[in-house]
Rosetta silent file (secondary structure, phi, psi, omega in degrees, C-alpha in Angstrom):
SEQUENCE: XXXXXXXXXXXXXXXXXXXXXXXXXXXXXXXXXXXXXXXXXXXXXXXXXXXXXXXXXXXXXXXXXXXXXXXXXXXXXXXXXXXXXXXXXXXXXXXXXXXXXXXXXXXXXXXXXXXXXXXXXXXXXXXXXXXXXXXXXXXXXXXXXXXXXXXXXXXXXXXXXXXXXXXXXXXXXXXXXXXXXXXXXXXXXXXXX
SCORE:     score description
SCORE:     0.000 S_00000001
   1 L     0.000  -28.652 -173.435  -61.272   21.900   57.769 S_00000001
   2 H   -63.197  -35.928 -163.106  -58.170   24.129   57.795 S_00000001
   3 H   -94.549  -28.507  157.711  -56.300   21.109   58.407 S_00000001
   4 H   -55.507  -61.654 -168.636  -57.417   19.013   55.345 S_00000001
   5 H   -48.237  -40.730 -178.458  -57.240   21.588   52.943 S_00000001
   6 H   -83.934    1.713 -179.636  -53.784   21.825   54.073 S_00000001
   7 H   -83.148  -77.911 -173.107  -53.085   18.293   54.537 S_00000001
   8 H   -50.379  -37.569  150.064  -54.173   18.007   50.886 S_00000001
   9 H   -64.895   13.116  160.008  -51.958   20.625   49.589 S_00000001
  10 H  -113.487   12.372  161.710  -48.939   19.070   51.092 S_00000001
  11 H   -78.434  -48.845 -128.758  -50.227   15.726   49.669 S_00000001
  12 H   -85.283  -75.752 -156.328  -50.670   17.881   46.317 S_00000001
  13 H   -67.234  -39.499  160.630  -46.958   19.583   46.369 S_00000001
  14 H   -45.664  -59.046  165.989  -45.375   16.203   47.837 S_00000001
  15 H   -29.448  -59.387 -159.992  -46.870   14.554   44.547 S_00000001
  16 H   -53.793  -44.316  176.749  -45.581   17.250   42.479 S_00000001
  17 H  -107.525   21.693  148.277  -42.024   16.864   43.461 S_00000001
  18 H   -62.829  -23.732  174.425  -42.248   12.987   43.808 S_00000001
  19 H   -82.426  -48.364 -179.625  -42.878   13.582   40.160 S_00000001
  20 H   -57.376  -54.899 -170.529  -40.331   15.732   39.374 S_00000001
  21 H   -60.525  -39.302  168.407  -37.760   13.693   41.139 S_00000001
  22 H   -42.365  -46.741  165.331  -39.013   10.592   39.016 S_00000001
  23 H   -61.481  -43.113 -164.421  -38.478   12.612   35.860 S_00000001
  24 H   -70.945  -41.531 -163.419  -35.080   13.788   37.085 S_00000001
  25 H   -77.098  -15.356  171.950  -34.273   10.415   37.951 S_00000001
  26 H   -76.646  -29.678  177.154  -35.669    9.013   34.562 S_00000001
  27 H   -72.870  -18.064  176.080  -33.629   11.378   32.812 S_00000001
  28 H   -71.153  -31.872 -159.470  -30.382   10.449   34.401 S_00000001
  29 H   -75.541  -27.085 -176.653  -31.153    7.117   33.869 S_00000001
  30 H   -58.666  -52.793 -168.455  -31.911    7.971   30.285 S_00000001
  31 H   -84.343  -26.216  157.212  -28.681    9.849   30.136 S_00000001
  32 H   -56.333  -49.235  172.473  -26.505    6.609   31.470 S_00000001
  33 H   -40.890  -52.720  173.068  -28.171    4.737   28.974 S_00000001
  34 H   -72.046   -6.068 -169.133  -26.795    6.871   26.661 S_00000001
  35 H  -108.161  -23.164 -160.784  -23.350    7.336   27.993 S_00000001
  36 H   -92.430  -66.848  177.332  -23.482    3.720   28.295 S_00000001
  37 H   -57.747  -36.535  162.157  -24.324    2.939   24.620 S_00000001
  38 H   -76.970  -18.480  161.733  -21.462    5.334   23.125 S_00000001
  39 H   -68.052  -18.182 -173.348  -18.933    3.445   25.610 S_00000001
  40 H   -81.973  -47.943  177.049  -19.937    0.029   24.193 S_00000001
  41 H   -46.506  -26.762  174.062  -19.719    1.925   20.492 S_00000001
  42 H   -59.000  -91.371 -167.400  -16.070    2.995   21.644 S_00000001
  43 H   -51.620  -22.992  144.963  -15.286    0.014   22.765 S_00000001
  44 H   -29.506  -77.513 -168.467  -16.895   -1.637   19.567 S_00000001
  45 H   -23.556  -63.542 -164.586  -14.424    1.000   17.787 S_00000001
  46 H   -72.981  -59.338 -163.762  -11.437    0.191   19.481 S_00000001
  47 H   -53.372  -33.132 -169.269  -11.796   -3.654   19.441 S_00000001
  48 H   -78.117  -13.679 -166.077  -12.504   -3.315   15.593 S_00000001
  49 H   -99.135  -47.262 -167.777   -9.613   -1.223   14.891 S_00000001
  50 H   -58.140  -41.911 -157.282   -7.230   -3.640   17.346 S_00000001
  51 H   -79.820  -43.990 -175.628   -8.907   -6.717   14.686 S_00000001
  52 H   -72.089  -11.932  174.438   -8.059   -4.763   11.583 S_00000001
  53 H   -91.276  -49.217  156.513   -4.183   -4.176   12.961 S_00000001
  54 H   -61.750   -7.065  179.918   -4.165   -7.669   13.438 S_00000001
  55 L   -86.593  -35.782 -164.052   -5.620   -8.417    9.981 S_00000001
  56 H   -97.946  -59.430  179.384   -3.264   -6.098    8.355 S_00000001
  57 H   -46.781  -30.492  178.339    0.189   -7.439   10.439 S_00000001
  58 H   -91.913  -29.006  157.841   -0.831  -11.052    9.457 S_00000001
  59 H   -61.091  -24.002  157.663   -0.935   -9.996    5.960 S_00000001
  60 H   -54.858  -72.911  176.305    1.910   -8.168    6.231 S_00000001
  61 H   -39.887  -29.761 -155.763    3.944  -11.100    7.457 S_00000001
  62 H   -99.192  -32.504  150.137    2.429  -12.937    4.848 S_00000001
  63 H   -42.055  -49.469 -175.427    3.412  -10.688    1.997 S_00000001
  64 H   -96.649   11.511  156.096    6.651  -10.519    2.994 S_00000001
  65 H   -80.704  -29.686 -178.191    7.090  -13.922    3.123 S_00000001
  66 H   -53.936  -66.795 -166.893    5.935  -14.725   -0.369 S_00000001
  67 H   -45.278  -44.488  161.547    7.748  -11.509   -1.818 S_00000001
  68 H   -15.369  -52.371 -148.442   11.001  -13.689    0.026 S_00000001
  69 H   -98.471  -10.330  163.682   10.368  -16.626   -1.442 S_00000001
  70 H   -80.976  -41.690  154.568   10.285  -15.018   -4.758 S_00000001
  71 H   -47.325  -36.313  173.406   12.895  -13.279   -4.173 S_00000001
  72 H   -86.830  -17.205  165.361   14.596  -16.558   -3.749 S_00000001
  73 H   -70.743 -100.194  164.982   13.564  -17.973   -6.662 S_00000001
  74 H    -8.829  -64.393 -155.133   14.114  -15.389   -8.937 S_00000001
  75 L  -117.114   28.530 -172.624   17.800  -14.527   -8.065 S_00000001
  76 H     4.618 -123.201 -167.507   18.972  -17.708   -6.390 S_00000001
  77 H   -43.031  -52.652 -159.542   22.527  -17.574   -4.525 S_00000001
  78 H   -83.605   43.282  173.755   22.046  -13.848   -4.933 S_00000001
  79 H  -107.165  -21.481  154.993   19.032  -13.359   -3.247 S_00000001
  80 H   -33.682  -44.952  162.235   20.833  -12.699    0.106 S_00000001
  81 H   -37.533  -75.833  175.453   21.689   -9.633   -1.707 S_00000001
  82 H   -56.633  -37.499  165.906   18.437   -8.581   -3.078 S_00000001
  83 H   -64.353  -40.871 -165.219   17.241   -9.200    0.846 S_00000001
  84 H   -76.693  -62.904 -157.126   19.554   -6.870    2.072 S_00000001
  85 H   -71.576  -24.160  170.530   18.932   -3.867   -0.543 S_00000001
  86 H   -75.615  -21.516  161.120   14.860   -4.622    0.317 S_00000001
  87 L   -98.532   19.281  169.865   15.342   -4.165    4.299 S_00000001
  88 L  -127.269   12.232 -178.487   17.102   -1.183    3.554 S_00000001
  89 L  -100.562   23.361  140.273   14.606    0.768    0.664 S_00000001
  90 L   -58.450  -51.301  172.718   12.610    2.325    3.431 S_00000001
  91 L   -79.673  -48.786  160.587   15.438    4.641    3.534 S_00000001
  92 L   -99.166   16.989  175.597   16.487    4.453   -0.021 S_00000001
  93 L  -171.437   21.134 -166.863   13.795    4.711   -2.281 S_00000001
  94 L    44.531   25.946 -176.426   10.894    4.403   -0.072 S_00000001
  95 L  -114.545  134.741  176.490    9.497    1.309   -0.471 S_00000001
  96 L   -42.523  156.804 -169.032    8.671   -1.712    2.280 S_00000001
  97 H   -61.601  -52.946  147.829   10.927   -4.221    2.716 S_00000001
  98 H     7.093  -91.317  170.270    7.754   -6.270    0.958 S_00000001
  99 H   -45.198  -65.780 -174.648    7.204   -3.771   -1.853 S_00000001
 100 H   -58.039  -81.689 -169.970   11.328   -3.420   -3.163 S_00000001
 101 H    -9.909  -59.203  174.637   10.971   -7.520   -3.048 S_00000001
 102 H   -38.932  -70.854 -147.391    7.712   -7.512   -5.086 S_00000001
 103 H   -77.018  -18.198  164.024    9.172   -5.274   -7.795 S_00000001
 104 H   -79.525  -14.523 -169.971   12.530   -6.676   -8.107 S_00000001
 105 H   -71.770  -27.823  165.665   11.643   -9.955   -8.204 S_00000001
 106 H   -52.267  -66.300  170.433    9.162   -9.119  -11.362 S_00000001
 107 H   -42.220  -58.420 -178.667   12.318   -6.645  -12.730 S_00000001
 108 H   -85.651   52.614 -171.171   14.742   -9.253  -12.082 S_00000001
 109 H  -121.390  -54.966 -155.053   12.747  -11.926  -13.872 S_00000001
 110 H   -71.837  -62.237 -175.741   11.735   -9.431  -16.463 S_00000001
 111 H   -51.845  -20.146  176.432   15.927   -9.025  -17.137 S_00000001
 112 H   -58.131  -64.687  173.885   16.447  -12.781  -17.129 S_00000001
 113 H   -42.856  -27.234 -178.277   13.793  -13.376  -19.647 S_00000001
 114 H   -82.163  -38.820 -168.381   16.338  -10.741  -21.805 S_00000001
 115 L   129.624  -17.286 -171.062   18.979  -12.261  -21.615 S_00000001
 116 L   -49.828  146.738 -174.692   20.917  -10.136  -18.972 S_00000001
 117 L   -91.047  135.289 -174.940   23.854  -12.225  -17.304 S_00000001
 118 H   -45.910  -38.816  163.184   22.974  -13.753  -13.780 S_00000001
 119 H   -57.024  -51.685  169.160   25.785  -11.800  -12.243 S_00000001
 120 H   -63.460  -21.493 -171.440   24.573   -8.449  -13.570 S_00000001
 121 H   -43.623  -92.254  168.948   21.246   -9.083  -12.383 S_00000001
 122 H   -44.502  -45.627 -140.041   20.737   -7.414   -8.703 S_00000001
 123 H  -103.042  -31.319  177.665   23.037   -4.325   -9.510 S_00000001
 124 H   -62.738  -67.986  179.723   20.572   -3.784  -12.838 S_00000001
 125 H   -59.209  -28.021 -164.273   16.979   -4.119  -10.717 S_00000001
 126 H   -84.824  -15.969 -170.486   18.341   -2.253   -7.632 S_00000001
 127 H   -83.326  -62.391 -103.543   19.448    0.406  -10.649 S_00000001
 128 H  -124.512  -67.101 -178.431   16.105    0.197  -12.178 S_00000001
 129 H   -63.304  -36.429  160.723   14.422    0.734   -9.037 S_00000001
 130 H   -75.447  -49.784  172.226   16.074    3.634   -7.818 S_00000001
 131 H   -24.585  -51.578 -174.993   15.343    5.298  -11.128 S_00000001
 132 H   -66.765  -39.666 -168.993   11.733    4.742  -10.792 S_00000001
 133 H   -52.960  -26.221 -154.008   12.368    6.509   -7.338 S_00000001
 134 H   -91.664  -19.171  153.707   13.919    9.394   -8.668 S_00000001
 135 H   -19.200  -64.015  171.489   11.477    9.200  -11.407 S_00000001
 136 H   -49.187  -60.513 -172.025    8.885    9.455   -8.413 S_00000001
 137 H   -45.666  -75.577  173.710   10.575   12.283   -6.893 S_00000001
 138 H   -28.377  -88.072  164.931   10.774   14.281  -10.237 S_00000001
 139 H   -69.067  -15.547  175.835    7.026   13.809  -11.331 S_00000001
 140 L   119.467 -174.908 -173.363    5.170   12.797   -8.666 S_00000001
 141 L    59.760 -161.529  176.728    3.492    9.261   -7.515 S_00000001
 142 L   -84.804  154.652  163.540    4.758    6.359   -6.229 S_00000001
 143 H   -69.489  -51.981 -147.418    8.135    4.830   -6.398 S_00000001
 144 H   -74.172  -43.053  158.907    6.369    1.731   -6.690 S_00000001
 145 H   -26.653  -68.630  158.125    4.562    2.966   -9.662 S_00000001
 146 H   -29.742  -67.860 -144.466    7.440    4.478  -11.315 S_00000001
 147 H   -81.902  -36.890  178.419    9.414    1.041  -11.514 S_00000001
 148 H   -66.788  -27.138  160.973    5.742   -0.827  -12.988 S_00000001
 149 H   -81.604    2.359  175.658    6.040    1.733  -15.529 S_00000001
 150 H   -84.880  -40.270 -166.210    9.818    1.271  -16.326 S_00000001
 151 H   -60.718  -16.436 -167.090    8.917   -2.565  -15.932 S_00000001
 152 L   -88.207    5.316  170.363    6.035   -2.328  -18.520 S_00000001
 153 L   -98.659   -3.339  172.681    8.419   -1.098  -20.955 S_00000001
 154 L  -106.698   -2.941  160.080   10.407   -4.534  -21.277 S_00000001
 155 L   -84.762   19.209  167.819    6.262   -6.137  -21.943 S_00000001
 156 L    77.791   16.422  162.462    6.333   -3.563  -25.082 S_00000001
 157 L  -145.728  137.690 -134.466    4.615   -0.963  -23.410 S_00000001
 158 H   -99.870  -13.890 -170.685    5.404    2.561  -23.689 S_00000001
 159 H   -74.497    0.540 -163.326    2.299    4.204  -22.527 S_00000001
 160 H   -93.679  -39.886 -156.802    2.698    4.009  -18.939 S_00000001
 161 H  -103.399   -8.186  154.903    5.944    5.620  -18.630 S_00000001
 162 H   -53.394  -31.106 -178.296    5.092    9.011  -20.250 S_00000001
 163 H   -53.690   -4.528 -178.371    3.434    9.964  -17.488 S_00000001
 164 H   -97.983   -8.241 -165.593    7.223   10.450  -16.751 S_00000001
 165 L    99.462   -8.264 -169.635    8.273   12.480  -19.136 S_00000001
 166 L  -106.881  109.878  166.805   10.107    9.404  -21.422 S_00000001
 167 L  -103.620  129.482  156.037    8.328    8.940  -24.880 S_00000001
 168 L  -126.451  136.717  175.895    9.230    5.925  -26.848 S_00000001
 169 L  -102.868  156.692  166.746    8.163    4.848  -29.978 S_00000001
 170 L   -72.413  -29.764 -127.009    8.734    1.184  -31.982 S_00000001
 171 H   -84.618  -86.309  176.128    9.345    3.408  -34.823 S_00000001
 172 H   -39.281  -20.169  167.942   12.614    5.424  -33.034 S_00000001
 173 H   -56.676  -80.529  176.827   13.118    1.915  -31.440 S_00000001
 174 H   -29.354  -53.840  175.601   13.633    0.325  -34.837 S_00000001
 175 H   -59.403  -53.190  161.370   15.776    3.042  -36.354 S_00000001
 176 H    -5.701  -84.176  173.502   17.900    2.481  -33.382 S_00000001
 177 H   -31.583  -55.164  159.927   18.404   -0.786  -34.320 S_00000001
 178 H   -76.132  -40.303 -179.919   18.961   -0.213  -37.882 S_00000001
 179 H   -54.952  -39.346 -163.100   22.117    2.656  -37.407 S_00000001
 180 L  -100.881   17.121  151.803   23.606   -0.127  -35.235 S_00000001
 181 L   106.145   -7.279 -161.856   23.433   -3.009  -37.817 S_00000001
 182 L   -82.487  -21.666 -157.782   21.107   -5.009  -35.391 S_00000001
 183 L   -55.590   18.861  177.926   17.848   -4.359  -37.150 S_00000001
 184 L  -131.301   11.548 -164.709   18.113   -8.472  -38.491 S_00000001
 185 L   -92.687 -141.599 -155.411   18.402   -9.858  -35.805 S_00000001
 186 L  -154.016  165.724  119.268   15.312  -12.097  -34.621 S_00000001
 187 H    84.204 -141.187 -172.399   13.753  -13.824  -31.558 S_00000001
 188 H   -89.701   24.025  176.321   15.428  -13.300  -28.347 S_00000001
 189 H   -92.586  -33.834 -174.414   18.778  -11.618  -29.808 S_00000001
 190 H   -80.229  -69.211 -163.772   16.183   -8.913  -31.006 S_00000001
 191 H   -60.480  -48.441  152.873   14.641   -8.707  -27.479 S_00000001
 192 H   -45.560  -38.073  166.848   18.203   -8.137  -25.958 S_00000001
 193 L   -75.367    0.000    0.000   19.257   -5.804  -28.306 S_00000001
């Protein structure tokens, strides 16, 4: 009898840690699972990050070809020019090669549209543009801001560029106009002066 009861407690305690070890072994498996599901989220991560660097680089490319071709447009034989001061405003006024492109080609459009002589052009927007930088510098923001709020002052609108410190009025515009005999003229002779 001695030897059943003790046959059955080493049946009993064999159980016990056949059990245990099951549990241990469910929890590791439990815990791979889990180690296993944040490496696939990782690697989720990473591959999603790698797709958005390729999303953003073809858009890049794609910017700065437009901004190019506007650039080319805009300032014809001189746009070699205007390329050259735009792969070098990283350094001088902080803006992507892209970005300087963008805003001169709008600035030198917006000076065309005035009247400004085709020769004068690029040394006026590259002028224009560093302002808004220093503009930037001074107050705060973007360069890239800065120059849409110098540019929105040849569309007739002054509210943008206080934020700068520069108030203009039509009113003090106008007087302007009148001390220097111009106040008659008309059309785009008006818009030039």
């Amino acid at each position: 009898m001695a030897r059943s009861v003790d046959l059955a407690i080493r049946i009993l305690v064999d159980s016990s840690r056949a059990s245990s070890g099951l549990a241990e072994a469910g929890s590791g498996l439990d815990k791979f699972a889990a180690g296993a599901r944040k490496a696939g989220l990782a690697a989720g991560a990473v591959l999603g990050v790698l797709g958005k660097l390729a999303s953003d680089a073809f858009d890049s490319a794609s910017r700065l070809e437009q901004a190019g071709g506007a650039v080319e447009s805009v300032f014809g034989r001189q746009a070699a020019a205007v390329k050259s001061l735009a792969s070098e405003a990283a350094n001088g006024v902080g803006l992507a090669t892209a970005e300087y492109s963008e805003l001169a080609s709008v600035l030198g459009s917006q000076l065309g549209n005035l009247g400004v002589a085709q020769d004068q052009i690029v040394g006026k927007t590259d002028g224009l543009i560093k302002m808004g930088a220093d503009l930037a510098a001074t107050f705060g923001g973007t360069t890239s801001e800065a120059v849409e709020a110098l540019s929105s002052l040849f569309r007739g609108e002054a509210d943008p560029i206080e934020r700068y410190g520069v108030s203009i009025k039509q009113s003090d515009i106008n007087a302007r106009l009148a001390a220097q005999g111009l106040d008659k003229l008309t059309g785009n002779q008006l818009r030039q002066a």
